[in-house]
PDB file of C-alpha atoms in Angstrom:
ATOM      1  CA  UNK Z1212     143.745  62.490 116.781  1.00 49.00           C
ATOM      2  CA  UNK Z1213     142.407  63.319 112.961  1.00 54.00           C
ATOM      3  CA  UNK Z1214     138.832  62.397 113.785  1.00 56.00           C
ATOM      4  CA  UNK Z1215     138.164  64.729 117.190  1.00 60.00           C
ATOM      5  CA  UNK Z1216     138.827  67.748 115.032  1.00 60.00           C
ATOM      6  CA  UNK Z1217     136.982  66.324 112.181  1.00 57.00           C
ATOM      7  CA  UNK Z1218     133.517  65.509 114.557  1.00 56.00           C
ATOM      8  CA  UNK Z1219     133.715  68.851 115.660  1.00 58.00           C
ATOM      9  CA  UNK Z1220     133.986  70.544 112.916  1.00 59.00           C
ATOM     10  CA  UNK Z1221     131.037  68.213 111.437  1.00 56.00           C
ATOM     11  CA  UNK Z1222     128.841  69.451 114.509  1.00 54.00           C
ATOM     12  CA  UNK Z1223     129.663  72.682 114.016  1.00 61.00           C
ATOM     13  CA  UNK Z1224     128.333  72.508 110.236  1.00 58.00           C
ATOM     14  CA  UNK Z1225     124.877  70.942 111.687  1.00 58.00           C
ATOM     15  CA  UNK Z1226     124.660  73.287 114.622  1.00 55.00           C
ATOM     16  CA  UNK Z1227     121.792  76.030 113.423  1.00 61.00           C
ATOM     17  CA  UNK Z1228     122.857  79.367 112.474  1.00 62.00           C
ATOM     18  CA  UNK Z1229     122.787  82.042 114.723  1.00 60.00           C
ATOM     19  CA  UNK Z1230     120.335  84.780 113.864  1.00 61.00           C
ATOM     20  CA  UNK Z1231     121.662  88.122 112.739  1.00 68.00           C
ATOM     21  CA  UNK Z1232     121.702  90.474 115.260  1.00 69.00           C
ATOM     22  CA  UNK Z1233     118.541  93.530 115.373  1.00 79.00           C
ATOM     23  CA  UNK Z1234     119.894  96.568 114.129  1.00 92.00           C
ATOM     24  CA  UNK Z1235     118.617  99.132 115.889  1.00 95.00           C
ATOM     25  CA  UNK Z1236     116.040  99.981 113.114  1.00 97.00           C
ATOM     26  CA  UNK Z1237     114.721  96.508 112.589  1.00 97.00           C
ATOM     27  CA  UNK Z1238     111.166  96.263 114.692  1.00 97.00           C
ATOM     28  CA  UNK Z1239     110.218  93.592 117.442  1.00 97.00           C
ATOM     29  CA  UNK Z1240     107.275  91.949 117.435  1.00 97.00           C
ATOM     30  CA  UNK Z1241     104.980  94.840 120.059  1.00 97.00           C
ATOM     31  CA  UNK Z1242     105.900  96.725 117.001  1.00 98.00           C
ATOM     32  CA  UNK Z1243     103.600  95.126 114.532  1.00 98.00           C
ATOM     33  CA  UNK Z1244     100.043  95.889 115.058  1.00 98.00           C
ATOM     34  CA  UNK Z1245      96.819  94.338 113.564  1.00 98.00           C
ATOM     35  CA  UNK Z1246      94.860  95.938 111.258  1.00 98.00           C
ATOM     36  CA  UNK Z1247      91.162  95.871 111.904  1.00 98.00           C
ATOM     37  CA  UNK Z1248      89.101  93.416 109.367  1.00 98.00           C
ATOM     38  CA  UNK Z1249      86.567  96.410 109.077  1.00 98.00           C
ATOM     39  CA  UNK Z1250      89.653  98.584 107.723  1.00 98.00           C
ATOM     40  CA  UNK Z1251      90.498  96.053 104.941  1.00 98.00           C
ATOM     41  CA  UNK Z1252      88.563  96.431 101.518  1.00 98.00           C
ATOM     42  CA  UNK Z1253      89.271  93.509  99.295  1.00 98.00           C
ATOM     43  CA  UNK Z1254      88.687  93.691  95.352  1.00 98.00           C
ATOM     44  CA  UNK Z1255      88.810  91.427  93.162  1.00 98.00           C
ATOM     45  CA  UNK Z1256      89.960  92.505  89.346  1.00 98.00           C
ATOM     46  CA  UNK Z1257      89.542  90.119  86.253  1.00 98.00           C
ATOM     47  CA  UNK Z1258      91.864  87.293  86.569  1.00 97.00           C
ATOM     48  CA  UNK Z1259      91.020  86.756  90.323  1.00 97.00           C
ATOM     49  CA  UNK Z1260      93.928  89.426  90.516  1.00 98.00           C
ATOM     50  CA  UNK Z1261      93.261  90.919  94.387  1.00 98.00           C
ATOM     51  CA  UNK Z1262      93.688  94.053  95.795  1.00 98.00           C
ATOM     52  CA  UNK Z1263      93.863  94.952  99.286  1.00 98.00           C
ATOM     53  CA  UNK Z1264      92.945  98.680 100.578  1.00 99.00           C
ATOM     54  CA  UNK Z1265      93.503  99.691 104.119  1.00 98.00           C
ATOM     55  CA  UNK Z1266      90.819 102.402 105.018  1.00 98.00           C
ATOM     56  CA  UNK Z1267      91.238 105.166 107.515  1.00 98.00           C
ATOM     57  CA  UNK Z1268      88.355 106.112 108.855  1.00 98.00           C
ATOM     58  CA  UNK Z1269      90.052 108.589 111.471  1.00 96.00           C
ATOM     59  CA  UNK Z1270      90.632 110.880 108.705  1.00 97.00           C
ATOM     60  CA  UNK Z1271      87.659 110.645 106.618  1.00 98.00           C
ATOM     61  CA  UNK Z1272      84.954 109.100 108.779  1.00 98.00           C
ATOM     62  CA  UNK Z1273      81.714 110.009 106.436  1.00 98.00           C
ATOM     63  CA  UNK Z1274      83.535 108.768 103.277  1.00 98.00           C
ATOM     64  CA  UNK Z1275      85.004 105.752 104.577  1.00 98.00           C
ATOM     65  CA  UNK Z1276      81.051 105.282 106.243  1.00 98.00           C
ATOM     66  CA  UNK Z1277      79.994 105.372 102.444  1.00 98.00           C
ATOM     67  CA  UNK Z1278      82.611 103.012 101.138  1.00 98.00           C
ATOM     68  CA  UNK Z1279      81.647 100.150 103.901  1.00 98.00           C
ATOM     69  CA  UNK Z1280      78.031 100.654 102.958  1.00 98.00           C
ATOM     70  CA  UNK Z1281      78.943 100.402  99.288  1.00 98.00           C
ATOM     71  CA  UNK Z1282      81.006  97.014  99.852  1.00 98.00           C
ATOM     72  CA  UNK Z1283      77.986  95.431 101.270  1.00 98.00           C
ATOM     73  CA  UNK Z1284      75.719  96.684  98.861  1.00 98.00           C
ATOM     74  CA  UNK Z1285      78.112  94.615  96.285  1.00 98.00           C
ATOM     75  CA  UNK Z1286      77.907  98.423  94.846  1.00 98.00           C
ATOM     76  CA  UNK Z1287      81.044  97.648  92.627  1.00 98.00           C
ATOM     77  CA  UNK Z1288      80.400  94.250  91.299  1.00 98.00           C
ATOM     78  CA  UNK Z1289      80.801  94.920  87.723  1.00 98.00           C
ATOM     79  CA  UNK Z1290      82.053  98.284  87.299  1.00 98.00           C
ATOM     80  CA  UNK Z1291      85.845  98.504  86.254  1.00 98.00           C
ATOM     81  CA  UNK Z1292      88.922 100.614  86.332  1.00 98.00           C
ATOM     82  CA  UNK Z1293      88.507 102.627  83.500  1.00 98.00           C
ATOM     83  CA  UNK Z1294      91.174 105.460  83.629  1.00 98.00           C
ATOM     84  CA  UNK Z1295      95.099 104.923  83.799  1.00 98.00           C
ATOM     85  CA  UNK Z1296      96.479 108.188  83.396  1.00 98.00           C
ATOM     86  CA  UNK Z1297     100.604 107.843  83.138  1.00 98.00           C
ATOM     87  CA  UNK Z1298     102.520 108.966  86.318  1.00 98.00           C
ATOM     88  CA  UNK Z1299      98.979 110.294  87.553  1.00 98.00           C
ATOM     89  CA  UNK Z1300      96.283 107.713  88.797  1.00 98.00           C
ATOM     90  CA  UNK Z1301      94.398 104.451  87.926  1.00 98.00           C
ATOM     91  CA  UNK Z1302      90.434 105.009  88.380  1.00 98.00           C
ATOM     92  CA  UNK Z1303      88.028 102.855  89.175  1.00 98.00           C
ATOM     93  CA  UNK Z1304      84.180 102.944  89.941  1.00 98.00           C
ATOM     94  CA  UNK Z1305      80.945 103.376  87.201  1.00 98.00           C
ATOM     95  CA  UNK Z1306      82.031 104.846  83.731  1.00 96.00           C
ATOM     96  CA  UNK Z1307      78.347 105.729  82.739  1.00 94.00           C
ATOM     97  CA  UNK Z1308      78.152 107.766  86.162  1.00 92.00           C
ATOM     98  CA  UNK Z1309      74.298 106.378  86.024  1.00 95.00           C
ATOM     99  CA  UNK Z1310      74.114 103.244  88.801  1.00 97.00           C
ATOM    100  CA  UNK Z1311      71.800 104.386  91.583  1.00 97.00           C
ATOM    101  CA  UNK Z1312      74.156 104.676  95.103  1.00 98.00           C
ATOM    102  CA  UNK Z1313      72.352 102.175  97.793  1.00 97.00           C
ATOM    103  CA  UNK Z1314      70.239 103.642 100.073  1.00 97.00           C
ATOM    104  CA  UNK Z1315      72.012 105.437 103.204  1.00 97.00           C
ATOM    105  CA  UNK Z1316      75.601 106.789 100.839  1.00 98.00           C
ATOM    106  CA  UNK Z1317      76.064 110.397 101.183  1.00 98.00           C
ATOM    107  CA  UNK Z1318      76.075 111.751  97.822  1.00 97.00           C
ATOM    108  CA  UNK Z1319      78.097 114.909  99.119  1.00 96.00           C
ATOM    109  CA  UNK Z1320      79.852 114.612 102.095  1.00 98.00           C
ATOM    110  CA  UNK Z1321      81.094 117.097 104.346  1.00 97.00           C
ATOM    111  CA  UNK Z1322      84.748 117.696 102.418  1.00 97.00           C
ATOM    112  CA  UNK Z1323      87.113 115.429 104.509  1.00 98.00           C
ATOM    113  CA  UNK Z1324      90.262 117.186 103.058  1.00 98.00           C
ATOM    114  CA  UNK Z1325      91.505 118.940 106.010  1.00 97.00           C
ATOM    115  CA  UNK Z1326      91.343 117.481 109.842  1.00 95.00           C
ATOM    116  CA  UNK Z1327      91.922 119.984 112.991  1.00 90.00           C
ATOM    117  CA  UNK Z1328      94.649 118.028 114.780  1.00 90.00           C
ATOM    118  CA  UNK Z1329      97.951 117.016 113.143  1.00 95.00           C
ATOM    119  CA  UNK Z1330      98.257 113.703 115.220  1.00 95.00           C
ATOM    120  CA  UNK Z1331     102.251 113.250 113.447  1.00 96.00           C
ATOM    121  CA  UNK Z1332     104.515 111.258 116.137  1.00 97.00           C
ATOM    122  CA  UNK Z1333     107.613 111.468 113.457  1.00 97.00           C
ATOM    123  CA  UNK Z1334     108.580 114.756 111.774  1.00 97.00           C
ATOM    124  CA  UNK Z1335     110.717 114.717 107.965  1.00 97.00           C
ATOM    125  CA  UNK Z1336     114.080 116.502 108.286  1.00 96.00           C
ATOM    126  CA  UNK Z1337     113.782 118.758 105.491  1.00 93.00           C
ATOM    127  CA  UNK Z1338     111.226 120.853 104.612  1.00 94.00           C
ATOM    128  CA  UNK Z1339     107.965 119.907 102.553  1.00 96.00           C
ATOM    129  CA  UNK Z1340     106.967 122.133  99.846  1.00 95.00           C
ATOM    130  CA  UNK Z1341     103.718 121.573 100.439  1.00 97.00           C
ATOM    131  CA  UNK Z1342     102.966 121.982 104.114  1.00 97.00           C
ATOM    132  CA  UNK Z1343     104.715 123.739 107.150  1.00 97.00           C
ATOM    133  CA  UNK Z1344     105.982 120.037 108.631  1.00 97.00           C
ATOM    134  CA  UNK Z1345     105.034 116.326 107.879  1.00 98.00           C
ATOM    135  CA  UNK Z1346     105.180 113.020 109.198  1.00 98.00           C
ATOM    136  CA  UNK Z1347     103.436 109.765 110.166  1.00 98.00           C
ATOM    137  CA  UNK Z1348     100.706 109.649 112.537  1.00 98.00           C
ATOM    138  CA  UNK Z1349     101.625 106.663 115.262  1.00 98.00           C
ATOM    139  CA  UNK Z1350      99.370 104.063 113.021  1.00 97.00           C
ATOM    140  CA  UNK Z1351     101.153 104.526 109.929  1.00 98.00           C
ATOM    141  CA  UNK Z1352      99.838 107.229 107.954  1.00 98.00           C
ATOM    142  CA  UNK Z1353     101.529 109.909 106.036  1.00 98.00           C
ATOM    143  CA  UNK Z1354     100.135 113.566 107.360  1.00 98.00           C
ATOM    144  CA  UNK Z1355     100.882 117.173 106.856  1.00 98.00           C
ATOM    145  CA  UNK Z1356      99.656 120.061 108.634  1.00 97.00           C
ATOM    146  CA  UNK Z1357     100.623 123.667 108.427  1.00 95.00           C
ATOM    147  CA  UNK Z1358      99.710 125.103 112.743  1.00 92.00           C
ATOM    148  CA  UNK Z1359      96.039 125.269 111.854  1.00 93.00           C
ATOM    149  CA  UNK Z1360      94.961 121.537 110.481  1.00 95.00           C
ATOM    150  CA  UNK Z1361      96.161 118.702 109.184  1.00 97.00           C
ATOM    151  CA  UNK Z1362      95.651 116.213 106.393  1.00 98.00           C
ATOM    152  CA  UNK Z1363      97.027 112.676 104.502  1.00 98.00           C
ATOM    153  CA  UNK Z1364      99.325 112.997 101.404  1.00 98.00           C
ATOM    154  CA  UNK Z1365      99.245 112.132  97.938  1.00 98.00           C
ATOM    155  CA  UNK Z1366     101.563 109.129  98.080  1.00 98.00           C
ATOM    156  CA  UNK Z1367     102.215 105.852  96.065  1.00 98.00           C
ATOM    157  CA  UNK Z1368      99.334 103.666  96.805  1.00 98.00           C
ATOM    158  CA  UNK Z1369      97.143 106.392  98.399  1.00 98.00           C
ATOM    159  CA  UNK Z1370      93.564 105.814  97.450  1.00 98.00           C
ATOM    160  CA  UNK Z1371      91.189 108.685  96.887  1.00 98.00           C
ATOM    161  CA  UNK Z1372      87.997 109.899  95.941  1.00 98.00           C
ATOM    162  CA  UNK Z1373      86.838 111.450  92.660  1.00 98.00           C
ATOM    163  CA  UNK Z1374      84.626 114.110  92.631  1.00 97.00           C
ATOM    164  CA  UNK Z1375      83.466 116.634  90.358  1.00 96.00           C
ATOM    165  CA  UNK Z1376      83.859 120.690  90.522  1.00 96.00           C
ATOM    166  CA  UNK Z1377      83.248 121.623  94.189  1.00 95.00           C
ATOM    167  CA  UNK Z1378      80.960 121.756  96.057  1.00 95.00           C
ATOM    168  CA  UNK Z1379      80.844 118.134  95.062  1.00 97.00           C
ATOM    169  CA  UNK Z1380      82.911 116.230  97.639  1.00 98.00           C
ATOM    170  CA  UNK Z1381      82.173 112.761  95.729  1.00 98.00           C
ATOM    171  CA  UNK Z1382      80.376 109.811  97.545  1.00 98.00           C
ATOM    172  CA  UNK Z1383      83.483 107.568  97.235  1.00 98.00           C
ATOM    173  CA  UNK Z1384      81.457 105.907  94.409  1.00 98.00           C
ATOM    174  CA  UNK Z1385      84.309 106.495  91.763  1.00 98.00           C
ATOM    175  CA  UNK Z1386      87.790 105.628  93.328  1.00 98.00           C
ATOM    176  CA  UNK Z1387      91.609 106.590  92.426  1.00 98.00           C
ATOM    177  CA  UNK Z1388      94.876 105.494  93.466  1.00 98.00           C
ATOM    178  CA  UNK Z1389      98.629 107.363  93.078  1.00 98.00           C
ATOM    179  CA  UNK Z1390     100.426 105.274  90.442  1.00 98.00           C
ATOM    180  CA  UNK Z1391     102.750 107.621  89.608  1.00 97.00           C
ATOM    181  CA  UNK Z1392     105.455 110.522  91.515  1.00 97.00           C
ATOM    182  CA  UNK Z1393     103.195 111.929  94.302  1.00 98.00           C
ATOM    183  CA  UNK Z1394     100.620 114.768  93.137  1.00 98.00           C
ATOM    184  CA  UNK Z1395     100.849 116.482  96.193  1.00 98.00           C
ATOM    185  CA  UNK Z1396      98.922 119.751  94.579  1.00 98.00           C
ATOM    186  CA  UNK Z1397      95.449 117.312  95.259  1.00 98.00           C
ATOM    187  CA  UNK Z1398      96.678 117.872  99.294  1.00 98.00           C
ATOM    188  CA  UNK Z1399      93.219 119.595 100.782  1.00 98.00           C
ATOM    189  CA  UNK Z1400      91.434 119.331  97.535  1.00 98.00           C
ATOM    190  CA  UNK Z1401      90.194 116.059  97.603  1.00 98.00           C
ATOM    191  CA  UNK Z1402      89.529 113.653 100.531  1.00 98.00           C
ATOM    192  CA  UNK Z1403      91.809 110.601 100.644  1.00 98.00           C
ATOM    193  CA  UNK Z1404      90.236 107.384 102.487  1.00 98.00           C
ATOM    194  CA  UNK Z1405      92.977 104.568 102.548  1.00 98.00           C
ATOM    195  CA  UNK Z1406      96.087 102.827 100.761  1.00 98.00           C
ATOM    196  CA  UNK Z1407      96.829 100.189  98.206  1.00 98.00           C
ATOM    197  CA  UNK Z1408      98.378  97.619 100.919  1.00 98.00           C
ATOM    198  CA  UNK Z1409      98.494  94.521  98.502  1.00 98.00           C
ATOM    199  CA  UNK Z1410      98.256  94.224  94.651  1.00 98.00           C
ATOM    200  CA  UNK Z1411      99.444  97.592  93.747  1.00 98.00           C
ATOM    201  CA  UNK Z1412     101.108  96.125  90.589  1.00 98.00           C
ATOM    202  CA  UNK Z1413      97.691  95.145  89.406  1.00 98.00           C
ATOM    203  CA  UNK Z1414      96.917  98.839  88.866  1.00 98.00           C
ATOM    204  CA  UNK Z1415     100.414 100.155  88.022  1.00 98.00           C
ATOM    205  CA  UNK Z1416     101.175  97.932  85.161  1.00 98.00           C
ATOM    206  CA  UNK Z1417      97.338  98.805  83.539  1.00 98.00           C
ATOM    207  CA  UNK Z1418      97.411  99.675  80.247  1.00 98.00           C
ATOM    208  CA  UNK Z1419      97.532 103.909  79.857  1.00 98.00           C
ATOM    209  CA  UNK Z1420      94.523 105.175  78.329  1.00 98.00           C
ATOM    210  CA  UNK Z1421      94.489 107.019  75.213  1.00 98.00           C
ATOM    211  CA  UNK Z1422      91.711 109.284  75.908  1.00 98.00           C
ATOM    212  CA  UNK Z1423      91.672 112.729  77.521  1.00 98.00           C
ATOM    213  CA  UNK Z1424      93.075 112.368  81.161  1.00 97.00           C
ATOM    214  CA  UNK Z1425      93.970 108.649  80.871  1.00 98.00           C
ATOM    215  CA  UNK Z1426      90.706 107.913  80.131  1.00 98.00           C
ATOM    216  CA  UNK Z1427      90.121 105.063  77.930  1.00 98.00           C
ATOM    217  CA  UNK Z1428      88.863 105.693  74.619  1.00 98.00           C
ATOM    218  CA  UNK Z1429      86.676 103.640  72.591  1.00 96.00           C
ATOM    219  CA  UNK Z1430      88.082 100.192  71.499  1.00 96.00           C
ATOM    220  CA  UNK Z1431      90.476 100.394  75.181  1.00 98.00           C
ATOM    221  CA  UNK Z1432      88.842  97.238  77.425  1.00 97.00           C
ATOM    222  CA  UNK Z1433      88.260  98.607  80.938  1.00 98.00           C
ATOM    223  CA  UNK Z1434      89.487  96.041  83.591  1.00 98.00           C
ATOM    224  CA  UNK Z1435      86.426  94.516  85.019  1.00 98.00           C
ATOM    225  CA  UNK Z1436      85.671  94.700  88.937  1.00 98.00           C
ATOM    226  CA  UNK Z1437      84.427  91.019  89.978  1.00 98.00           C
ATOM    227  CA  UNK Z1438      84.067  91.746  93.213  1.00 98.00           C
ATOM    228  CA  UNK Z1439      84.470  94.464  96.697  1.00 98.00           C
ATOM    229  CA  UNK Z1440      84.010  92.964  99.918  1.00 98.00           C
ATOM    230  CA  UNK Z1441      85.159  94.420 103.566  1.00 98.00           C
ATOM    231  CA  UNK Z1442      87.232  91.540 105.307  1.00 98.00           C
ATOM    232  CA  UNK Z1443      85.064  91.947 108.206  1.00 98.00           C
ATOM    233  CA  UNK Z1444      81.958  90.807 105.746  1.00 98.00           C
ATOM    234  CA  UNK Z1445      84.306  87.416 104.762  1.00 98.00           C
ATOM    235  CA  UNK Z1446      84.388  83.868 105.920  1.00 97.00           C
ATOM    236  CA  UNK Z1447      87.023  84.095 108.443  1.00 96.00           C
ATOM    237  CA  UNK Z1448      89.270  81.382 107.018  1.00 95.00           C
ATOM    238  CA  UNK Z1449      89.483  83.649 103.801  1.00 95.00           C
ATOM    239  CA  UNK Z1450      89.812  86.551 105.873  1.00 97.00           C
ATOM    240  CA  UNK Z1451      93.300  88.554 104.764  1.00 97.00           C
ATOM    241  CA  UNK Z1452      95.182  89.735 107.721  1.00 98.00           C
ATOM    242  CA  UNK Z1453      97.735  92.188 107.947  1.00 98.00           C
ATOM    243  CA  UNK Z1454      99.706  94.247 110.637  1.00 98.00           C
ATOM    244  CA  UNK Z1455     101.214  98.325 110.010  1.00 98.00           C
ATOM    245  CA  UNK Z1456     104.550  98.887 111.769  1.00 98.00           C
ATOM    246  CA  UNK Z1457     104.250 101.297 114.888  1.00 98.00           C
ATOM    247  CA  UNK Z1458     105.605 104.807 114.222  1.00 98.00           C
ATOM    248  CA  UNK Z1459     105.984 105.417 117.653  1.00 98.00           C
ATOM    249  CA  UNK Z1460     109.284 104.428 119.020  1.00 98.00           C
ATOM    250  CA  UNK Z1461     113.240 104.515 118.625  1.00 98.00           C
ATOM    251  CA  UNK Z1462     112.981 101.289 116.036  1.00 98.00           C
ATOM    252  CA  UNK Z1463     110.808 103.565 113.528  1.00 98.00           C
ATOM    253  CA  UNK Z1464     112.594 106.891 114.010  1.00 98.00           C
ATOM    254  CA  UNK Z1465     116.063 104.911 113.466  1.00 98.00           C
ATOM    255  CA  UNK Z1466     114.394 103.142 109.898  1.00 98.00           C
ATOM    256  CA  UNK Z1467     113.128 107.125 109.111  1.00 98.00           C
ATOM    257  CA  UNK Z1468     116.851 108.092 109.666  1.00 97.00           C
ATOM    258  CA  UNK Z1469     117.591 105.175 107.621  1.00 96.00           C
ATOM    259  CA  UNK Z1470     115.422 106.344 105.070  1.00 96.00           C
ATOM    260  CA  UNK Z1471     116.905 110.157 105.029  1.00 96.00           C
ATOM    261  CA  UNK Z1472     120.202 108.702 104.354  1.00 95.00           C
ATOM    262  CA  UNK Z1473     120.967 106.103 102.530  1.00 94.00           C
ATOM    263  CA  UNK Z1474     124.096 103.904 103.847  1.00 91.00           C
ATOM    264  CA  UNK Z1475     127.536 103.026 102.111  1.00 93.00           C
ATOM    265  CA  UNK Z1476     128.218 100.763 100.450  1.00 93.00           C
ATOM    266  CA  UNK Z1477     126.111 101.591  97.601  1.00 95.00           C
ATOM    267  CA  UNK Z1478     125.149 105.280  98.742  1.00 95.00           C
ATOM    268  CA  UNK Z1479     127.982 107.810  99.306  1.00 95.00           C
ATOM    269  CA  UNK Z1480     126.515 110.810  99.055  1.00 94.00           C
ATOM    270  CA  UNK Z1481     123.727 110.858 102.206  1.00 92.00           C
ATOM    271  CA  UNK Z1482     120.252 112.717 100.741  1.00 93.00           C
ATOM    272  CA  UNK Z1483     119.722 114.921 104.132  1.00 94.00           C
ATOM    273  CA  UNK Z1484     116.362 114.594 104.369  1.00 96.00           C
ATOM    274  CA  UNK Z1485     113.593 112.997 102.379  1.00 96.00           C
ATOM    275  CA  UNK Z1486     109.921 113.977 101.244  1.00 96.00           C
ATOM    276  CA  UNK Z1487     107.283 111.913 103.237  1.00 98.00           C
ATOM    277  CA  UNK Z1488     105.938 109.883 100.330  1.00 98.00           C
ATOM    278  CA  UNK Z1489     109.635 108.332 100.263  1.00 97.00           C
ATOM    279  CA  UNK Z1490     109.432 106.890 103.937  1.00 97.00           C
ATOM    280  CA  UNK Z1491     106.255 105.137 103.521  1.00 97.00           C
ATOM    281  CA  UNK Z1492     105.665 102.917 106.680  1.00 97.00           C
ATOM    282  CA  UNK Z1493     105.690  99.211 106.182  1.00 98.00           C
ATOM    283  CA  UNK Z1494     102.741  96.935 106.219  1.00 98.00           C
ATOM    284  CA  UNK Z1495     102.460  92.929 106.131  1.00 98.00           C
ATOM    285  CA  UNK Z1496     100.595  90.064 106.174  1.00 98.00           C
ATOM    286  CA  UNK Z1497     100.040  88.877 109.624  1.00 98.00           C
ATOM    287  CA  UNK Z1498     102.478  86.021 109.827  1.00 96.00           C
ATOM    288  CA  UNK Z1499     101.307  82.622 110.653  1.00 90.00           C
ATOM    289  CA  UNK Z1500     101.258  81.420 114.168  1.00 77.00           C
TER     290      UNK Z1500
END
C-alpha cells in the first residue's frame, strides 16, 4: 500500500516537464526569418573580439553597394576605431583620411537619408518628436516618416556613415555606431546602412576619447581593425547565421504592447507609449538544427 503511492510519485519526478505555455507575445518558429549572408558584415577587433553588422540595403542601396565592395577589397584591414565619444558614437574607419577607396566606391553618393515610401507595418502609441509617426518596417527595422518620405532612426546599435559638411554624403569609408541615448537630430542628415547585431559591448565599453568630439588624442591607442569580411565571402562552416523576428503579425504587435507597458509585478505605473528606439526588434543566432 506505501510503495504504489511512492512509484508514482517517483515517475512523476522523472516524467519531463511540461513546457510553459506561449504567451501570446512569444513568436513561433514562421516568425523567425533568415538573414541573408550578403547582409551580414563581420569585423574582427584586436583580441579576435567580433562584431556582427546587419546591412540594409533597401534603405541605402548605393552605400551599402560601397560597403560590400569595401569588405572584399579587405578595405579595413588595419584601420581602427578611433573615436568614442560618451553617450554619442564609437567611430571606426582610416584616421589619416589618406587610404585610396578601391576602384568602383562612390566617393559621394546620392544622400540616402530620406526614402519615398514609409514601408512601417507597426505604428508607436505616442507621438515621436521627431517625425509625424514611427514604427518597424515588417523585416525589423526602426522607420519614421512624416506623409512625404520616410527614413531609419538613430537607435542603439544603428550603424552609420560619416561624412563631412554636405554635399559630402561619405563613401561609407569611415563608419559610426549609436552607443549612447538615441541622437535622433542625425534623422535625414546622414544615411544609416545597418545595425550592431552581435558584439555591441565591444564598442560600448571602449575607452572615451579625450580629444575634441571623442576623438582620441595623442598617447589614446586606437582599437585596431584585424579584419571586415561579408559572411557571404566566408567558408560556410564559419559562416555566422542569424534570423530577425517578423514585425508582421499579432505575436509582434502583442511584444510592442508589451514593450509600451511594462507589467506588474515590478512595473506599476504602465509608460503609455514608448519612443521607437525602446522597442527594438529582436535578432538571433540561427539555432542549431
Amino acid at each position: 500500500m506505501i510503495l504504489a503511492p511512492l512509484l508514482a510519485a517517483l515517475l512523476q519526478a522523472a516524467a519531463p516537464a511540461a513546457a510553459p505555455a506561449l504567451s501570446p507575445a512569444d513568436p513561433v518558429a514562421a516568425d523567425w526569418r533568415t538573414i541573408a549572408d550578403d547582409e551580414l558584415l563581420v569585423m574582427t577587433l584586436a583580441g579576435d573580439k567580433r562584431v556582427v553588422i546587419r546591412l540594409a540595403p533597401r534603405y541605402a542601396p548605393v552605400h551599402v553597394a560601397n560597403l560590400r565592395k569595401l569588405a572584399r577589397a579587405r578595405w579595413w584591414d588595419g584601420t581602427s576605431v578611433y573615436r568614442v565619444q560618451d553617450n554619442y558614437v564609437a567611430q571606426w574607419g582610416d584616421v589619416t583620411e589618406k587610404k585610396p577607396l578601391p576602384a568602383g566606391v562612390v566617393a559621394n553618393p546620392p544622400p540616402e537619408y530620406v526614402g519615398s515610401r514609409y514601408d512601417a507595418v507597426t505604428r508607436m502609441t505616442r507621438p515621436d518628436p521627431y517625425a509625424a509617426k514611427s514604427g518597424h518596417s515588417a523585416d525589423g527595422w526602426p522607420v519614421a516618416g512624416d506623409g512625404k518620405g520616410a527614413w531609419l532612426t538613430h537607435c542603439y546599435a544603428m550603424v552609420g556613415v560619416g561624412r563631412d559638411m554636405a554635399p559630402s554624403t561619405g563613401s561609407g569609408a569611415e563608419l559610426y555606431t549609436v552607443i549612447g541615448h538615441a541622437p535622433r537630430h542625425l534623422d535625414r542628415n546622414i544615411a544609416l546602412v545597418g545595425r550592431v547585431i552581435e558584439g555591441m559591448e565591444y564598442f560600448s565599453s571602449l575607452p572615451r576619447g579625450t580629444g575634441d568630439m571623442g576623438f582620441y588624442a595623442p598617447g589614446q591607442v586606437p582599437t585596431p581593425i584585424l579584419s571586415v569580411r561579408l559572411a557571404s565571402d566566408m567558408p560556410a562552416a564559419t559562416r555566422p547565421r542569424y534570423q530577425y523576428r517578423a514585425t508582421d503579425n499579432a505575436r509582434f504587435a502583442a511584444w510592442l504592447r508589451g514593450r509600451e507597458n511594462r507589467e506588474p509585478p515590478f512595473f506599476t505605473v504602465p509608460a503609455g507609449g514608448a519612443d521607437v528606439c525602446n522597442a527594438m526588434p529582436p535578432v538571433r543566432k540561427t539555432p542549431d538544427k
